[in-house]
Amino acid sequence: MRGVGTDATGLFNQVHQWVNAESMLSKCVVGRLDSSTLTMLASDFLANRNDQTSADRRKEDGSSALDDTETEDSTIVQSLPVDISNGTNYHRFILHSKEPINHNTRLFRFDSSHPLKVPIGHHVSFRFNVQGSHVVRSYTPVLRHLAGRDGSQDQSQANQLYFMIKIYDEGTATQLLDALKAGDYVDVSDHEGNFDVDVLNLYSEIVLLAAGTGFTPMVRLIDWALFETQDKNVRLMFFNREKKDIIWKNTLDLLAEQNPRLQVCYVLSEPQDDLWEGPVGRIRKGLLENFLPPCIDSAFCCICGPVQFVSQALENLETLKFPLRNVHAFGS
């Protein structure tokens, strides 16, 4: 009851740090309310409500005022204008190049004259025009590669953005992206997100649980931990269907071999190769309890993947007494 009658946003974020509410609720947004019109309509509504003569007369003769009230409310709701642009700023980014990462995932590079510095763990939205309607999809910027530092992947080069995107046969947005040629453009929004990488400075162990392209926010987290700090250990558990689906496996293997602070574990749900010797199945307690660091109070966990994966990960972490205040679940 601590938040009764007040704006409890800060309290909610304090207690439920792992919940990426912004990403979860973004799927439900139809637009932003025009507050100036709302004020006008609300004033008219209140003025009408103050005139109780007709309502009181109906009560006296036994008739009901309920229908009239519902009509007023519904009129107000229906009359409120909605800005379908969602109040978001978009900028034109030109496709510079795209290259295959595996059988169904591409690495896209987009350039723009408009600098767009995206914080670690934040995402942007791509907007497409499809038959007169806007289609919007969110993607997380990655790096050009993970093989150590060079000037080309300094994130201060905010006029270049890289995206690792899986192409779906039935995906409207990804089919449009895959059809782009160098020189074509897309509209890219300002960044969104509530993750603050500075929170990781409080922990020595970083646990990353990723499924499929849920690996994308982990790319820059790994880069930050290994090349911008000297005291962070990273444990990545990477879930995929088959071995061919694993993104940047050779790069991750090489990086783990060269850097003892990185530990990578691959888990396949449907291995097609009888020679596969790694873990098999889906995320579960037995896998996690052997993977988490001994001192969980010094660890912070980031999760990204399909909704069911994230839900199961949280349930298993809670069963293992991992403090959920030390968890952040990215939207998928």
GROMACS .gro file of C-alpha atoms in nm:
model
  332
    1MET     CA    1   0.000   0.000   0.000
    2ARG     CA    2   0.306   0.227  -0.007
    3GLY     CA    3   0.215   0.368  -0.348
    4VAL     CA    4  -0.153   0.444  -0.285
    5GLY     CA    5  -0.257   0.784  -0.416
    6THR     CA    6   0.083   0.870  -0.563
    7ASP     CA    7   0.292   0.806  -0.872
    8ALA     CA    8   0.439   0.464  -0.783
    9THR     CA    9   0.660   0.428  -1.091
   10GLY     CA   10   0.982   0.471  -0.894
   11LEU     CA   11   0.868   0.229  -0.626
   12PHE     CA   12   0.769  -0.031  -0.887
   13ASN     CA   13   1.108  -0.003  -1.060
   14GLN     CA   14   1.282  -0.036  -0.725
   15VAL     CA   15   1.098  -0.352  -0.625
   16HIS     CA   16   1.068  -0.512  -0.970
   17GLN     CA   17   1.393  -0.414  -1.140
   18TRP     CA   18   1.386  -0.720  -1.365
   19VAL     CA   19   1.058  -0.622  -1.531
   20ASN     CA   20   1.104  -0.443  -1.862
   21ALA     CA   21   0.761  -0.285  -1.839
   22GLU     CA   22   0.826  -0.033  -2.114
   23SER     CA   23   0.894  -0.305  -2.369
   24MET     CA   24   0.603  -0.520  -2.251
   25LEU     CA   25   0.353  -0.234  -2.266
   26SER     CA   26   0.480  -0.097  -2.598
   27LYS     CA   27   0.297  -0.380  -2.776
   28CYS     CA   28  -0.032  -0.243  -2.637
   29VAL     CA   29   0.016   0.123  -2.730
   30VAL     CA   30  -0.219   0.254  -3.000
   31GLY     CA   31  -0.100   0.615  -2.976
   32ARG     CA   32  -0.051   0.907  -2.744
   33LEU     CA   33  -0.339   1.115  -2.611
   34ASP     CA   34  -0.378   1.476  -2.721
   35SER     CA   35  -0.387   1.622  -2.369
   36SER     CA   36  -0.509   1.966  -2.479
   37THR     CA   37  -0.821   1.817  -2.634
   38LEU     CA   38  -0.869   1.592  -2.334
   39THR     CA   39  -0.874   1.896  -2.105
   40MET     CA   40  -1.137   2.066  -2.320
   41LEU     CA   41  -1.358   1.758  -2.336
   42ALA     CA   42  -1.321   1.686  -1.965
   43SER     CA   43  -1.424   2.044  -1.884
   44ASP     CA   44  -1.732   2.015  -2.100
   45PHE     CA   45  -1.813   1.682  -1.938
   46LEU     CA   46  -1.783   1.823  -1.585
   47ALA     CA   47  -1.994   2.123  -1.680
   48ASN     CA   48  -2.265   1.895  -1.806
   49ARG     CA   49  -2.242   1.681  -1.494
   50ASN     CA   50  -2.297   1.989  -1.276
   51ASP     CA   51  -2.635   2.038  -1.437
   52GLN     CA   52  -2.828   1.777  -1.241
   53THR     CA   53  -3.178   1.901  -1.319
   54SER     CA   54  -3.270   1.643  -1.580
   55ALA     CA   55  -3.094   1.361  -1.398
   56ASP     CA   56  -3.270   1.439  -1.070
   57ARG     CA   57  -3.602   1.452  -1.254
   58ARG     CA   58  -3.544   1.103  -1.395
   59LYS     CA   59  -3.460   0.969  -1.051
   60GLU     CA   60  -3.778   1.115  -0.908
   61ASP     CA   61  -4.001   0.947  -1.167
   62GLY     CA   62  -3.817   0.615  -1.138
   63SER     CA   63  -3.628   0.629  -1.465
   64SER     CA   64  -3.254   0.566  -1.481
   65ALA     CA   65  -2.972   0.812  -1.554
   66LEU     CA   66  -2.729   0.528  -1.624
   67ASP     CA   67  -2.778   0.518  -2.000
   68ASP     CA   68  -2.714   0.891  -2.028
   69THR     CA   69  -2.396   0.863  -1.823
   70GLU     CA   70  -2.262   0.579  -2.036
   71THR     CA   71  -2.337   0.774  -2.353
   72GLU     CA   72  -2.143   1.074  -2.223
   73ASP     CA   73  -1.845   0.863  -2.123
   74SER     CA   74  -1.837   0.673  -2.450
   75THR     CA   75  -1.866   0.997  -2.648
   76ILE     CA   76  -1.566   1.137  -2.466
   77VAL     CA   77  -1.359   0.827  -2.529
   78GLN     CA   78  -1.454   0.809  -2.894
   79SER     CA   79  -1.386   1.180  -2.947
   80LEU     CA   80  -1.030   1.176  -2.814
   81PRO     CA   81  -0.781   1.220  -3.100
   82VAL     CA   82  -0.490   0.976  -3.103
   83ASP     CA   83  -0.152   1.054  -3.256
   84ILE     CA   84  -0.062   0.729  -3.432
   85SER     CA   85   0.297   0.849  -3.476
   86ASN     CA   86   0.327   0.770  -3.104
   87GLY     CA   87   0.521   1.093  -3.044
   88THR     CA   88   0.841   0.922  -3.159
   89ASN     CA   89   1.110   1.093  -3.365
   90TYR     CA   90   1.228   0.900  -3.670
   91HIS     CA   91   1.542   0.953  -3.877
   92ARG     CA   92   1.634   0.829  -4.222
   93PHE     CA   93   1.908   0.562  -4.223
   94ILE     CA   94   2.060   0.434  -4.546
   95LEU     CA   95   2.153   0.067  -4.589
   96HIS     CA   96   2.529   0.047  -4.638
   97SER     CA   97   2.569  -0.330  -4.641
   98LYS     CA   98   2.429  -0.662  -4.525
   99GLU     CA   99   2.608  -0.991  -4.485
  100PRO     CA  100   2.501  -1.340  -4.379
  101ILE     CA  101   2.584  -1.461  -4.029
  102ASN     CA  102   2.421  -1.802  -4.061
  103HIS     CA  103   2.151  -1.963  -4.274
  104ASN     CA  104   1.876  -1.718  -4.172
  105THR     CA  105   2.039  -1.424  -3.993
  106ARG     CA  106   2.197  -1.114  -4.147
  107LEU     CA  107   2.420  -0.837  -4.017
  108PHE     CA  108   2.291  -0.503  -4.144
  109ARG     CA  109   2.483  -0.176  -4.137
  110PHE     CA  110   2.282   0.145  -4.168
  111ASP     CA  111   2.436   0.492  -4.200
  112SER     CA  112   2.288   0.835  -4.137
  113SER     CA  113   2.391   1.198  -4.124
  114HIS     CA  114   2.190   1.217  -3.800
  115PRO     CA  115   2.401   1.096  -3.503
  116LEU     CA  116   2.210   0.842  -3.296
  117LYS     CA  117   2.406   0.719  -2.995
  118VAL     CA  118   2.222   0.419  -2.851
  119PRO     CA  119   2.306   0.323  -2.490
  120ILE     CA  120   2.392  -0.039  -2.413
  121GLY     CA  121   2.075  -0.243  -2.364
  122HIS     CA  122   1.850   0.003  -2.546
  123HIS     CA  123   1.670  -0.054  -2.875
  124VAL     CA  124   1.532   0.145  -3.167
  125SER     CA  125   1.227   0.096  -3.387
  126PHE     CA  126   1.221   0.053  -3.763
  127ARG     CA  127   0.917   0.196  -3.939
  128PHE     CA  128   0.797   0.064  -4.274
  129ASN     CA  129   0.513   0.177  -4.497
  130VAL     CA  130   0.310  -0.123  -4.607
  131GLN     CA  131   0.011  -0.049  -4.830
  132GLY     CA  132  -0.044   0.286  -4.665
  133SER     CA  133  -0.005   0.158  -4.308
  134HIS     CA  134   0.294   0.181  -4.078
  135VAL     CA  135   0.459  -0.140  -3.960
  136VAL     CA  136   0.696  -0.091  -3.665
  137ARG     CA  137   0.947  -0.342  -3.528
  138SER     CA  138   1.209  -0.300  -3.254
  139TYR     CA  139   1.573  -0.406  -3.294
  140THR     CA  140   1.878  -0.380  -3.071
  141PRO     CA  141   2.200  -0.242  -3.219
  142VAL     CA  142   2.504  -0.471  -3.201
  143LEU     CA  143   2.871  -0.437  -3.295
  144ARG     CA  144   3.037  -0.519  -3.624
  145HIS     CA  145   3.223  -0.802  -3.452
  146LEU     CA  146   3.327  -0.929  -3.109
  147ALA     CA  147   3.692  -1.004  -3.175
  148GLY     CA  148   3.836  -0.730  -2.960
  149ARG     CA  149   3.854  -0.354  -2.993
  150ASP     CA  150   3.934  -0.145  -3.295
  151GLY     CA  151   3.834   0.205  -3.390
  152SER     CA  152   3.569   0.086  -3.634
  153GLN     CA  153   3.335  -0.031  -3.361
  154ASP     CA  154   3.364   0.264  -3.128
  155GLN     CA  155   3.003   0.343  -3.041
  156SER     CA  156   3.082   0.715  -3.062
  157GLN     CA  157   3.039   0.663  -3.436
  158ALA     CA  158   2.669   0.715  -3.386
  159ASN     CA  159   2.601   0.768  -3.755
  160GLN     CA  160   2.662   0.394  -3.811
  161LEU     CA  161   2.436   0.129  -3.662
  162TYR     CA  162   2.470  -0.249  -3.691
  163PHE     CA  163   2.177  -0.486  -3.647
  164MET     CA  164   2.170  -0.864  -3.627
  165ILE     CA  165   1.831  -0.967  -3.764
  166LYS     CA  166   1.679  -1.309  -3.824
  167ILE     CA  167   1.481  -1.333  -4.148
  168TYR     CA  168   1.145  -1.508  -4.111
  169ASP     CA  169   0.967  -1.658  -4.412
  170GLU     CA  170   0.635  -1.514  -4.294
  171GLY     CA  171   0.778  -1.199  -4.136
  172THR     CA  172   0.648  -0.876  -4.290
  173ALA     CA  173   0.924  -0.653  -4.157
  174THR     CA  174   1.217  -0.893  -4.199
  175GLN     CA  175   1.115  -0.975  -4.556
  176LEU     CA  176   1.117  -0.603  -4.632
  177LEU     CA  177   1.458  -0.569  -4.469
  178ASP     CA  178   1.600  -0.864  -4.659
  179ALA     CA  179   1.481  -0.713  -4.986
  180LEU     CA  180   1.665  -0.385  -4.925
  181LYS     CA  181   1.962  -0.301  -5.145
  182ALA     CA  182   2.256  -0.075  -5.065
  183GLY     CA  183   2.133   0.282  -5.085
  184ASP     CA  184   1.777   0.201  -4.977
  185TYR     CA  185   1.657   0.363  -4.657
  186VAL     CA  186   1.447   0.291  -4.350
  187ASP     CA  187   1.307   0.518  -4.080
  188VAL     CA  188   1.478   0.458  -3.746
  189SER     CA  189   1.347   0.597  -3.418
  190ASP     CA  190   1.528   0.746  -3.123
  191HIS     CA  191   1.641   0.485  -2.872
  192GLU     CA  192   1.419   0.346  -2.600
  193GLY     CA  193   1.486   0.130  -2.295
  194ASN     CA  194   1.525   0.136  -1.918
  195PHE     CA  195   1.849  -0.061  -1.878
  196ASP     CA  196   2.141   0.121  -1.715
  197VAL     CA  197   2.476  -0.048  -1.770
  198ASP     CA  198   2.620   0.138  -1.469
  199VAL     CA  199   2.429  -0.097  -1.239
  200LEU     CA  200   2.671  -0.372  -1.343
  201ASN     CA  201   2.954  -0.188  -1.171
  202LEU     CA  202   2.810  -0.318  -0.844
  203TYR     CA  203   2.868  -0.682  -0.943
  204SER     CA  204   3.169  -0.897  -1.031
  205GLU     CA  205   2.975  -1.173  -1.209
  206ILE     CA  206   2.750  -1.114  -1.510
  207VAL     CA  207   2.522  -1.400  -1.615
  208LEU     CA  208   2.365  -1.380  -1.962
  209LEU     CA  209   2.079  -1.611  -2.062
  210ALA     CA  210   1.994  -1.578  -2.431
  211ALA     CA  211   1.774  -1.770  -2.673
  212GLY     CA  212   1.811  -1.723  -3.050
  213THR     CA  213   1.833  -1.359  -3.150
  214GLY     CA  214   1.786  -1.276  -2.784
  215PHE     CA  215   2.163  -1.277  -2.812
  216THR     CA  216   2.160  -0.925  -2.962
  217PRO     CA  217   2.159  -0.718  -2.639
  218MET     CA  218   2.428  -0.949  -2.502
  219VAL     CA  219   2.677  -0.851  -2.774
  220ARG     CA  220   2.753  -0.508  -2.636
  221LEU     CA  221   2.728  -0.632  -2.276
  222ILE     CA  222   3.003  -0.886  -2.346
  223ASP     CA  223   3.211  -0.623  -2.522
  224TRP     CA  224   3.168  -0.379  -2.233
  225ALA     CA  225   3.253  -0.634  -1.964
  226LEU     CA  226   3.563  -0.771  -2.137
  227PHE     CA  227   3.709  -0.457  -2.291
  228GLU     CA  228   3.590  -0.167  -2.077
  229THR     CA  229   3.634  -0.331  -1.736
  230GLN     CA  230   3.905  -0.543  -1.582
  231ASP     CA  231   3.711  -0.717  -1.306
  232LYS     CA  232   3.395  -0.863  -1.461
  233ASN     CA  233   3.346  -1.233  -1.529
  234VAL     CA  234   3.086  -1.316  -1.793
  235ARG     CA  235   2.888  -1.641  -1.817
  236LEU     CA  236   2.681  -1.678  -2.134
  237MET     CA  237   2.431  -1.963  -2.168
  238PHE     CA  238   2.311  -1.957  -2.527
  239PHE     CA  239   2.000  -2.156  -2.628
  240ASN     CA  240   1.926  -2.253  -2.989
  241ARG     CA  241   1.736  -2.519  -3.180
  242GLU     CA  242   2.022  -2.661  -3.388
  243LYS     CA  243   2.395  -2.605  -3.409
  244LYS     CA  244   2.356  -2.416  -3.738
  245ASP     CA  245   2.137  -2.161  -3.558
  246ILE     CA  246   2.411  -2.051  -3.319
  247ILE     CA  247   2.511  -1.693  -3.397
  248TRP     CA  248   2.884  -1.612  -3.402
  249LYS     CA  249   2.981  -1.948  -3.249
  250ASN     CA  250   3.336  -1.941  -3.387
  251THR     CA  251   3.382  -1.585  -3.264
  252LEU     CA  252   3.251  -1.667  -2.917
  253ASP     CA  253   3.469  -1.979  -2.895
  254LEU     CA  254   3.778  -1.781  -2.994
  255LEU     CA  255   3.696  -1.501  -2.753
  256ALA     CA  256   3.643  -1.747  -2.464
  257GLU     CA  257   3.973  -1.917  -2.550
  258GLN     CA  258   4.158  -1.586  -2.544
  259ASN     CA  259   3.985  -1.439  -2.241
  260PRO     CA  260   3.948  -1.648  -1.922
  261ARG     CA  261   3.684  -1.406  -1.793
  262LEU     CA  262   3.436  -1.532  -2.052
  263GLN     CA  263   3.259  -1.868  -2.018
  264VAL     CA  264   3.016  -1.985  -2.287
  265CYS     CA  265   2.773  -2.276  -2.272
  266TYR     CA  266   2.561  -2.374  -2.574
  267VAL     CA  267   2.232  -2.558  -2.528
  268LEU     CA  268   2.042  -2.714  -2.819
  269SER     CA  269   1.677  -2.816  -2.806
  270GLU     CA  270   1.683  -3.026  -3.125
  271PRO     CA  271   2.041  -3.126  -3.209
  272GLN     CA  272   2.059  -3.291  -3.551
  273ASP     CA  273   2.419  -3.400  -3.510
  274ASP     CA  274   2.483  -3.722  -3.316
  275LEU     CA  275   2.827  -3.583  -3.240
  276TRP     CA  276   2.684  -3.299  -3.029
  277GLU     CA  277   2.823  -3.336  -2.677
  278GLY     CA  278   2.681  -3.024  -2.519
  279PRO     CA  279   2.367  -2.986  -2.306
  280VAL     CA  280   2.033  -3.065  -2.468
  281GLY     CA  281   1.682  -2.940  -2.393
  282ARG     CA  282   1.530  -2.621  -2.264
  283ILE     CA  283   1.616  -2.392  -1.977
  284ARG     CA  284   1.570  -2.569  -1.644
  285LYS     CA  285   1.686  -2.573  -1.285
  286GLY     CA  286   1.950  -2.844  -1.334
  287LEU     CA  287   2.125  -2.648  -1.607
  288LEU     CA  288   2.126  -2.321  -1.418
  289GLU     CA  289   2.237  -2.447  -1.079
  290ASN     CA  290   2.555  -2.587  -1.232
  291PHE     CA  291   2.613  -2.270  -1.432
  292LEU     CA  292   2.549  -1.987  -1.186
  293PRO     CA  293   2.846  -1.853  -0.989
  294PRO     CA  294   2.887  -1.986  -0.635
  295CYS     CA  295   2.814  -1.647  -0.479
  296ILE     CA  296   2.490  -1.535  -0.641
  297ASP     CA  297   2.475  -1.214  -0.437
  298SER     CA  298   2.771  -1.084  -0.638
  299ALA     CA  299   2.601  -1.168  -0.971
  300PHE     CA  300   2.368  -0.981  -1.202
  301CYS     CA  301   2.165  -1.169  -1.463
  302CYS     CA  302   2.035  -1.044  -1.799
  303ILE     CA  303   1.777  -1.246  -1.995
  304CYS     CA  304   1.652  -1.211  -2.350
  305GLY     CA  305   1.450  -1.440  -2.574
  306PRO     CA  306   1.091  -1.544  -2.645
  307VAL     CA  307   0.837  -1.466  -2.374
  308GLN     CA  308   0.808  -1.829  -2.261
  309PHE     CA  309   1.186  -1.858  -2.235
  310VAL     CA  310   1.209  -1.544  -2.022
  311SER     CA  311   0.924  -1.664  -1.799
  312GLN     CA  312   1.085  -2.004  -1.745
  313ALA     CA  313   1.423  -1.845  -1.677
  314LEU     CA  314   1.274  -1.621  -1.409
  315GLU     CA  315   1.087  -1.911  -1.248
  316ASN     CA  316   1.402  -2.122  -1.232
  317LEU     CA  317   1.614  -1.838  -1.097
  318GLU     CA  318   1.357  -1.777  -0.827
  319THR     CA  319   1.357  -2.149  -0.739
  320LEU     CA  320   1.735  -2.132  -0.703
  321LYS     CA  321   1.698  -1.833  -0.468
  322PHE     CA  322   1.867  -1.599  -0.716
  323PRO     CA  323   1.764  -1.247  -0.607
  324LEU     CA  324   1.528  -1.111  -0.872
  325ARG     CA  325   1.636  -0.758  -0.784
  326ASN     CA  326   1.960  -0.859  -0.958
  327VAL     CA  327   1.783  -0.954  -1.283
  328HIS     CA  328   1.693  -0.758  -1.594
  329ALA     CA  329   1.473  -0.913  -1.862
  330PHE     CA  330   1.499  -0.746  -2.201
  331GLY     CA  331   1.191  -0.734  -2.420
  332SER     CA  332   1.169  -0.974  -2.714
   0.00000   0.00000   0.00000
